[in-house]
Coordinates of C-alpha atoms and ligand atoms in Angstrom, one line a residue:
M1 CA -21.0 81.8 16.8
R2 CA -22.1 78.9 14.8
A3 CA -24.5 76.6 16.8
M4 CA -23.5 72.9 17.7
T5 CA -24.4 70.2 15.3
T6 CA -25.4 66.9 17.5
S7 CA -27.7 65.3 15.1
S8 CA -26.3 62.6 12.6
N9 CA -29.8 63.6 11.0
H10 CA -28.1 67.2 10.3
P11 CA -24.4 67.0 9.3
P12 CA -22.7 70.2 9.3
A13 CA -21.8 71.6 6.3
P14 CA -17.9 71.1 5.3
P15 CA -15.6 73.5 7.0
S16 CA -14.6 76.4 4.8
D17 CA -11.3 77.0 7.0
P18 CA -8.6 76.5 4.6
G19 CA -6.0 76.0 7.5
L20 CA -7.8 72.8 8.4
T21 CA -6.0 69.6 7.3
R22 CA -7.6 66.6 5.4
R23 CA -7.7 64.6 8.4
E24 CA -9.2 67.7 10.2
A25 CA -11.6 68.4 7.4
I26 CA -12.8 64.9 7.5
A27 CA -13.5 65.5 11.2
V28 CA -15.7 68.2 10.8
G29 CA -17.5 67.1 7.7
T30 CA -17.2 63.9 5.6
V31 CA -17.5 61.6 8.2
A32 CA -20.6 62.8 9.9
A33 CA -22.1 63.2 6.5
A34 CA -21.4 59.9 4.9
A35 CA -22.7 58.6 8.1
A36 CA -26.0 60.3 7.8
V37 CA -26.4 59.7 4.3
A38 CA -26.0 55.7 4.9
G39 CA -28.4 56.0 7.9
A40 CA -25.6 54.1 10.0
A41 CA -25.5 54.8 14.0
E42 CA -22.3 56.3 14.9
P43 CA -20.2 54.0 16.9
D44 CA -17.6 56.6 18.1
R45 CA -20.4 58.3 19.7
A46 CA -20.0 56.4 22.9
G47 CA -22.3 58.6 25.3
G48 CA -25.4 57.7 23.3
G49 CA -26.7 61.2 23.9
R50 CA -28.3 60.2 27.3
A51 CA -26.9 62.2 30.0
P52 CA -25.8 62.8 32.9
L53 CA -22.7 61.2 31.5
A54 CA -18.7 61.8 32.9
V55 CA -15.6 60.6 30.7
A56 CA -12.2 60.6 32.1
S57 CA -8.9 59.1 31.7
E58 CA -8.5 55.1 32.5
N59 CA -7.5 55.8 36.2
G60 CA -10.9 57.5 36.3
L61 CA -13.3 54.5 36.7
A62 CA -14.4 55.3 40.4
A63 CA -14.0 58.8 39.9
V64 CA -16.8 59.0 36.7
A65 CA -19.1 57.1 39.1
R66 CA -19.0 59.2 41.8
A67 CA -19.2 62.4 39.4
V68 CA -22.3 61.1 37.9
Q69 CA -23.8 60.2 41.4
R70 CA -23.0 63.6 42.6
M71 CA -24.7 65.2 39.6
E72 CA -27.9 63.2 40.4
A73 CA -28.2 64.7 43.6
G74 CA -28.1 68.2 42.0
L75 CA -24.5 69.1 42.3
A76 CA -23.0 71.1 39.0
P77 CA -21.1 69.0 36.8
V78 CA -17.9 71.3 37.6
E79 CA -18.4 70.7 41.4
A80 CA -19.1 67.0 40.3
A81 CA -16.1 66.5 38.5
V82 CA -14.0 67.9 41.2
E83 CA -15.6 65.6 43.8
G84 CA -15.1 62.6 41.5
V85 CA -11.4 63.3 41.0
A86 CA -10.5 63.7 44.8
L87 CA -10.8 59.9 44.9
V88 CA -8.0 59.8 42.7
E89 CA -6.2 62.8 44.3
A90 CA -6.3 61.2 47.8
D91 CA -5.3 57.4 46.8
P92 CA -1.7 56.7 47.3
E93 CA -1.4 53.9 44.9
D94 CA -2.1 56.4 42.1
V95 CA 1.4 57.8 41.8
T96 CA 0.5 60.6 39.1
V97 CA -2.0 62.6 40.7
G98 CA -2.2 64.3 44.3
Y99 CA -1.2 62.3 47.6
G100 CA 1.6 59.9 46.6
G101 CA 2.2 61.4 43.5
L102 CA 6.0 61.1 42.3
P103 CA 8.1 64.5 43.1
N104 CA 10.1 66.6 41.2
S105 CA 13.7 66.4 40.9
D106 CA 14.2 67.8 44.3
G107 CA 11.7 65.0 46.0
V108 CA 9.2 67.7 46.2
V109 CA 5.6 66.5 45.3
Q110 CA 4.3 69.6 43.0
L111 CA 0.8 69.5 42.0
D112 CA -1.2 71.1 39.1
A113 CA -5.1 71.4 38.8
C114 CA -7.7 73.4 37.2
C115 CA -11.2 73.1 36.8
M116 CA -13.8 75.1 34.4
D117 CA -17.8 75.8 34.4
G118 CA -19.5 75.5 31.1
P119 CA -22.4 77.8 31.9
T120 CA -20.7 80.4 33.1
M121 CA -17.1 79.9 31.5
R122 CA -15.6 80.6 34.8
A123 CA -12.4 78.7 35.9
G124 CA -9.6 78.2 38.4
A125 CA -6.1 76.8 38.6
V126 CA -3.0 76.1 40.8
A127 CA 0.1 75.4 39.5
A128 CA 3.4 74.0 41.3
L129 CA 1.2 73.6 44.6
E130 CA 3.0 71.9 47.4
G131 CA 1.1 70.2 50.6
F132 CA -2.1 69.8 49.8
R133 CA -3.6 66.6 48.4
H134 CA -6.8 67.9 46.6
P135 CA -5.4 71.0 44.2
A136 CA -8.9 70.9 41.9
R137 CA -10.6 71.7 45.0
V138 CA -8.4 74.8 45.6
A139 CA -8.7 75.3 41.7
Y140 CA -12.5 75.1 42.7
E141 CA -12.3 77.9 45.5
I142 CA -10.5 80.1 43.3
M143 CA -13.1 79.7 40.8
R144 CA -15.7 80.2 43.2
R145 CA -14.2 82.7 45.4
T146 CA -11.8 85.2 43.3
T147 CA -12.1 87.0 40.2
R148 CA -8.9 85.5 38.9
V149 CA -8.0 82.4 37.4
L150 CA -4.9 80.9 38.0
L151 CA -2.5 80.9 41.2
V152 CA 1.0 79.4 41.5
G153 CA 3.4 78.1 44.3
E154 CA 3.4 80.0 47.3
G155 CA 0.7 82.1 46.6
A156 CA -1.6 79.3 45.8
A157 CA -0.5 77.2 49.2
R158 CA -1.4 80.7 51.3
F159 CA -4.8 80.9 49.5
A160 CA -5.4 77.2 50.2
T161 CA -4.4 77.6 54.0
S162 CA -6.6 80.7 54.1
L163 CA -9.8 78.5 53.0
G164 CA -9.0 76.0 55.8
F165 CA -7.2 73.6 53.5
E166 CA -5.2 71.4 55.6
A167 CA -1.2 71.3 54.7
E168 CA 0.7 67.8 54.7
N169 CA 3.7 66.0 53.3
L170 CA 2.3 64.5 50.0
L171 CA 5.4 62.2 49.7
T172 CA 4.7 58.7 50.3
E173 CA 7.3 56.3 51.4
R174 CA 6.8 54.6 48.1
A175 CA 7.3 57.5 46.0
R176 CA 10.2 58.4 48.0
K177 CA 12.0 55.0 47.4
I178 CA 11.1 55.6 43.4
W179 CA 12.4 59.0 43.9
L180 CA 15.9 57.8 45.6
Y181 CA 16.1 55.2 42.8
W182 CA 15.3 57.5 40.0
R183 CA 18.4 59.8 41.4
G184 CA 20.6 56.9 42.2
Q185 CA 20.4 56.0 38.0
M186 CA 20.4 58.9 36.6
S187 CA 24.3 59.2 35.8
A188 CA 27.4 57.5 36.5
I189 CA 29.6 60.8 37.3
D190 CA 27.5 62.0 39.9
D191 CA 27.6 61.4 43.5
W192 CA 24.2 59.2 43.9
M193 CA 24.1 55.5 43.9
A194 CA 20.9 53.1 43.3
T195 CA 21.6 50.7 45.9
P196 CA 21.0 46.9 45.3
D197 CA 18.3 46.9 47.9
L198 CA 16.8 49.7 46.6
I199 CA 16.8 48.6 43.1
E200 CA 15.1 44.9 44.3
D201 CA 12.5 47.3 46.4
P202 CA 9.1 45.8 45.5
D203 CA 8.1 49.5 45.0
V204 CA 10.9 50.3 42.8
Q205 CA 10.4 47.0 40.7
W206 CA 6.7 47.8 40.3
F207 CA 8.1 51.5 38.8
I208 CA 10.3 50.1 36.7
H209 CA 8.0 47.5 35.1
E210 CA 5.1 50.0 34.9
H211 CA 6.5 53.0 33.7
G212 CA 10.3 51.7 32.4
A213 CA 13.4 53.9 32.3
I214 CA 12.0 57.0 30.6
A215 CA 10.2 59.7 32.7
P216 CA 6.3 59.7 31.6
Q217 CA 3.5 61.8 33.1
G218 CA 0.0 60.7 34.1
T219 CA -2.9 62.7 35.2
I220 CA -6.8 62.5 35.8
N221 CA -9.1 64.5 33.4
L222 CA -13.0 64.2 34.1
C223 CA -15.4 65.7 31.7
A224 CA -18.9 65.8 32.9
V225 CA -22.4 66.9 31.2
N226 CA -25.8 66.6 33.3
A227 CA -29.2 66.3 32.0
A228 CA -29.6 69.8 31.3
G229 CA -26.8 69.8 29.1
E230 CA -24.8 71.9 31.5
L231 CA -20.7 71.1 31.4
G232 CA -17.8 71.1 33.8
G233 CA -14.3 69.7 34.1
T234 CA -11.5 69.4 35.8
T235 CA -7.6 68.0 35.5
T236 CA -5.4 67.5 38.3
T237 CA -1.7 65.9 38.3
S238 CA 1.2 65.6 40.1
G239 CA 2.8 66.0 36.5
L240 CA 6.1 64.9 34.6
F241 CA 7.8 62.5 36.9
F242 CA 10.9 64.2 38.5
K243 CA 10.3 67.2 36.8
I244 CA 12.3 70.4 37.0
P245 CA 11.0 72.3 39.9
G246 CA 8.5 74.7 39.0
R247 CA 8.0 73.0 35.6
V248 CA 4.3 73.2 34.8
G249 CA 2.5 71.2 32.3
D250 CA -0.8 71.4 30.4
S251 CA -3.1 70.2 33.4
P252 CA -3.7 73.6 35.0
L253 CA -3.7 75.6 31.5
I254 CA -7.2 76.5 30.4
G255 CA -7.5 75.9 26.7
A256 CA -4.5 73.1 26.9
G257 CA -5.3 70.4 29.5
L258 CA -9.0 71.6 29.6
F259 CA -11.7 73.6 27.9
V260 CA -15.4 73.7 28.5
D261 CA -17.9 75.7 26.4
N262 CA -21.6 75.2 27.6
E263 CA -22.5 75.8 23.8
V264 CA -20.7 72.7 22.4
G265 CA -18.8 70.7 24.9
A266 CA -15.8 69.9 27.1
A267 CA -12.2 68.4 26.6
G268 CA -9.2 67.5 28.3
S269 CA -5.9 65.9 27.8
T270 CA -3.5 63.5 29.7
G271 CA 0.1 62.6 28.4
R272 CA 2.9 64.7 27.4
G273 CA 2.0 68.4 28.5
E274 CA 4.1 70.4 26.7
S275 CA 2.9 68.9 23.0
V276 CA -0.6 69.5 24.2
I277 CA 0.3 73.3 25.5
Q278 CA 1.7 73.9 21.9
I279 CA -1.6 73.4 20.1
A280 CA -4.1 74.3 22.8
G281 CA -5.3 70.7 22.9
A282 CA -8.4 71.1 24.8
H283 CA -9.6 74.2 23.1
T284 CA -8.5 72.8 19.4
I285 CA -11.0 70.0 20.5
V286 CA -14.0 71.9 21.4
E287 CA -13.6 74.3 18.2
L288 CA -13.7 71.4 16.1
M289 CA -16.9 70.1 17.9
R290 CA -18.2 73.3 17.3
A291 CA -17.5 72.8 13.3
G292 CA -19.3 69.9 13.6
A293 CA -17.1 67.2 14.3
S294 CA -18.2 64.4 16.5
P295 CA -16.2 63.9 20.0
R296 CA -14.4 61.0 18.4
D297 CA -13.3 62.9 15.1
A298 CA -12.5 66.3 17.2
C299 CA -10.2 64.2 19.6
L300 CA -8.3 62.7 16.4
G301 CA -8.1 65.9 14.2
A302 CA -6.3 67.6 17.4
L303 CA -4.0 64.8 17.9
D304 CA -3.3 64.9 13.9
R305 CA -2.2 68.7 14.5
L306 CA -0.1 67.9 17.8
V307 CA 1.8 65.3 15.3
R308 CA 2.4 67.7 13.1
A309 CA 3.4 70.1 15.3
T310 CA 5.7 67.9 16.9
R311 CA 8.9 68.6 14.6
V312 CA 12.1 68.1 16.8
P313 CA 14.3 65.2 16.7
Y314 CA 14.3 64.0 20.3
L315 CA 10.4 63.7 20.1
L316 CA 10.4 61.4 17.2
D317 CA 11.0 58.0 16.6
A318 CA 13.0 56.3 13.7
D319 CA 9.8 56.5 11.7
G320 CA 9.3 60.2 12.2
R321 CA 6.4 59.2 15.2
P322 CA 6.0 61.0 18.2
N323 CA 8.3 58.7 20.8
F324 CA 5.3 59.8 23.1
D325 CA 1.8 59.5 24.1
V326 CA -0.9 62.0 24.4
K327 CA -5.0 61.2 25.1
F328 CA -7.5 63.5 24.5
Y329 CA -11.4 63.3 26.1
A330 CA -14.5 64.8 24.9
V331 CA -17.8 65.1 25.8
T332 CA -20.7 67.1 24.0
K333 CA -23.6 69.0 25.3
A334 CA -25.7 66.3 24.2
G335 CA -23.9 63.5 26.0
E336 CA -22.1 62.2 23.2
A337 CA -18.6 61.1 24.7
A338 CA -15.2 59.4 22.9
A339 CA -11.5 59.6 23.4
A340 CA -8.5 59.2 21.3
A341 CA -4.8 58.6 21.8
I342 CA -1.7 58.7 19.6
W343 CA -1.0 55.2 20.0
A344 CA -3.6 52.4 20.1
G345 CA -4.0 50.2 22.8
A346 CA -5.4 52.8 25.5
K347 CA -8.7 53.0 27.5
Y348 CA -10.7 55.6 29.1
A349 CA -13.5 55.6 31.5
L350 CA -17.1 56.5 31.0
C351 CA -20.1 56.2 33.1
R352 CA -23.7 57.7 32.1
A353 CA -26.6 57.7 34.7
G354 CA -28.1 54.1 35.6
E355 CA -25.3 52.2 34.5
E356 CA -21.9 51.0 35.8
A357 CA -18.9 52.7 35.2
R358 CA -16.8 50.9 32.1
L359 CA -13.5 51.2 30.3
M360 CA -14.0 52.2 26.7
D361 CA -11.2 51.6 23.9
C362 CA -9.8 55.0 22.6
A363 CA -9.7 55.7 19.2
S364 CA -6.0 56.3 17.9
L365 CA -3.8 57.5 15.2
Y366 CA -1.3 54.7 15.1
P367 CA -1.0 50.8 15.6
A368 CA 0.0 49.3 18.8
P369 CA 2.6 51.4 20.6
P370 CA 6.4 50.3 20.3
P371 CA 7.8 48.5 23.5
W372 CA 9.8 51.4 24.8
L373 CA 7.0 54.1 24.9
P374 CA 6.1 54.5 28.5
R375 CA 2.8 54.5 30.0
T376 CA 1.2 57.6 30.6
Ligands
LIG1 N1 -0.3 66.3 31.3 C1 0.1 66.5 32.5 C2 2.0 66.8 32.2 O1 2.3 67.0 31.4 O2 2.2 67.7 33.3

């Protein structure tokens, strides 16, 4: 394996892989080389090379702060990441993760999560888990206590119960009303109606305003690196709103919603999971960084690959661009970090030791999103 190049003083050789697109080739060679020749600072390397550091999706501002605190207290990055996202999993206001997450089409909250430890490359994951608000902690225990990686459905629930995780109803009143509204307005020829009191309900109005009529998905990904350059990460979600029961997205799939390799870095995703799965998104980012790309260019290179893999008409707008969003997040062993989205305007959360957590602009492939694009 090729060693990672982290210094702009030593730009990597251009890639020899003939399968790389121009944008991917730029990602792994030309940009870094140009910056080095000019002696320029690399503005995309938001981590600044100082660790410990944590990066997350926009809903992870408090989570990155907690993850950095936990790493400073001596927790491994993977455990610090899982403890960081626990804040969001427990937050009923976040309808995309854990307790309060929007349910599947049957009105049942099914959660997906994974975690991965860079030094050992061990991983744990759960999919379609019902009744436990901290799926990332359950995934962590699978990683820690078993020789397996992924447990699903009832088996995952039984595993959680065996370890003393408390089962509970995760469907909040707010999420239930939003689901009833969704069911009532799906079709004029089924048996369900969205009554005026439901439509006017403040929680339903909030949902319509924030998420529109199209069913999107939200998630939290958090990647972390400590002062020793050890990496870890986690991704946790309630998945696509009103999904087909049993549907599993990218979040619990190692290599798609998360990938961590202590030789290189960590990466994760939020957004339309099926599209991330199709290109093994997080793994692709780590491999682009292994070849020398900065986190920003690796995220953009993977998004470029994802867009080129999006070929079915129902996923394209009138200009042939994706009618959805995906965001990628990446951090290197040296503490460099960035994120990128298909559409401009997205933010991500970043915290490094000794500093306040803050929101940063994601790089993007395309300018401002069209008004119909759901927030993810
Ligand atoms: N990225 C979350 C999902 O598609 O379920």
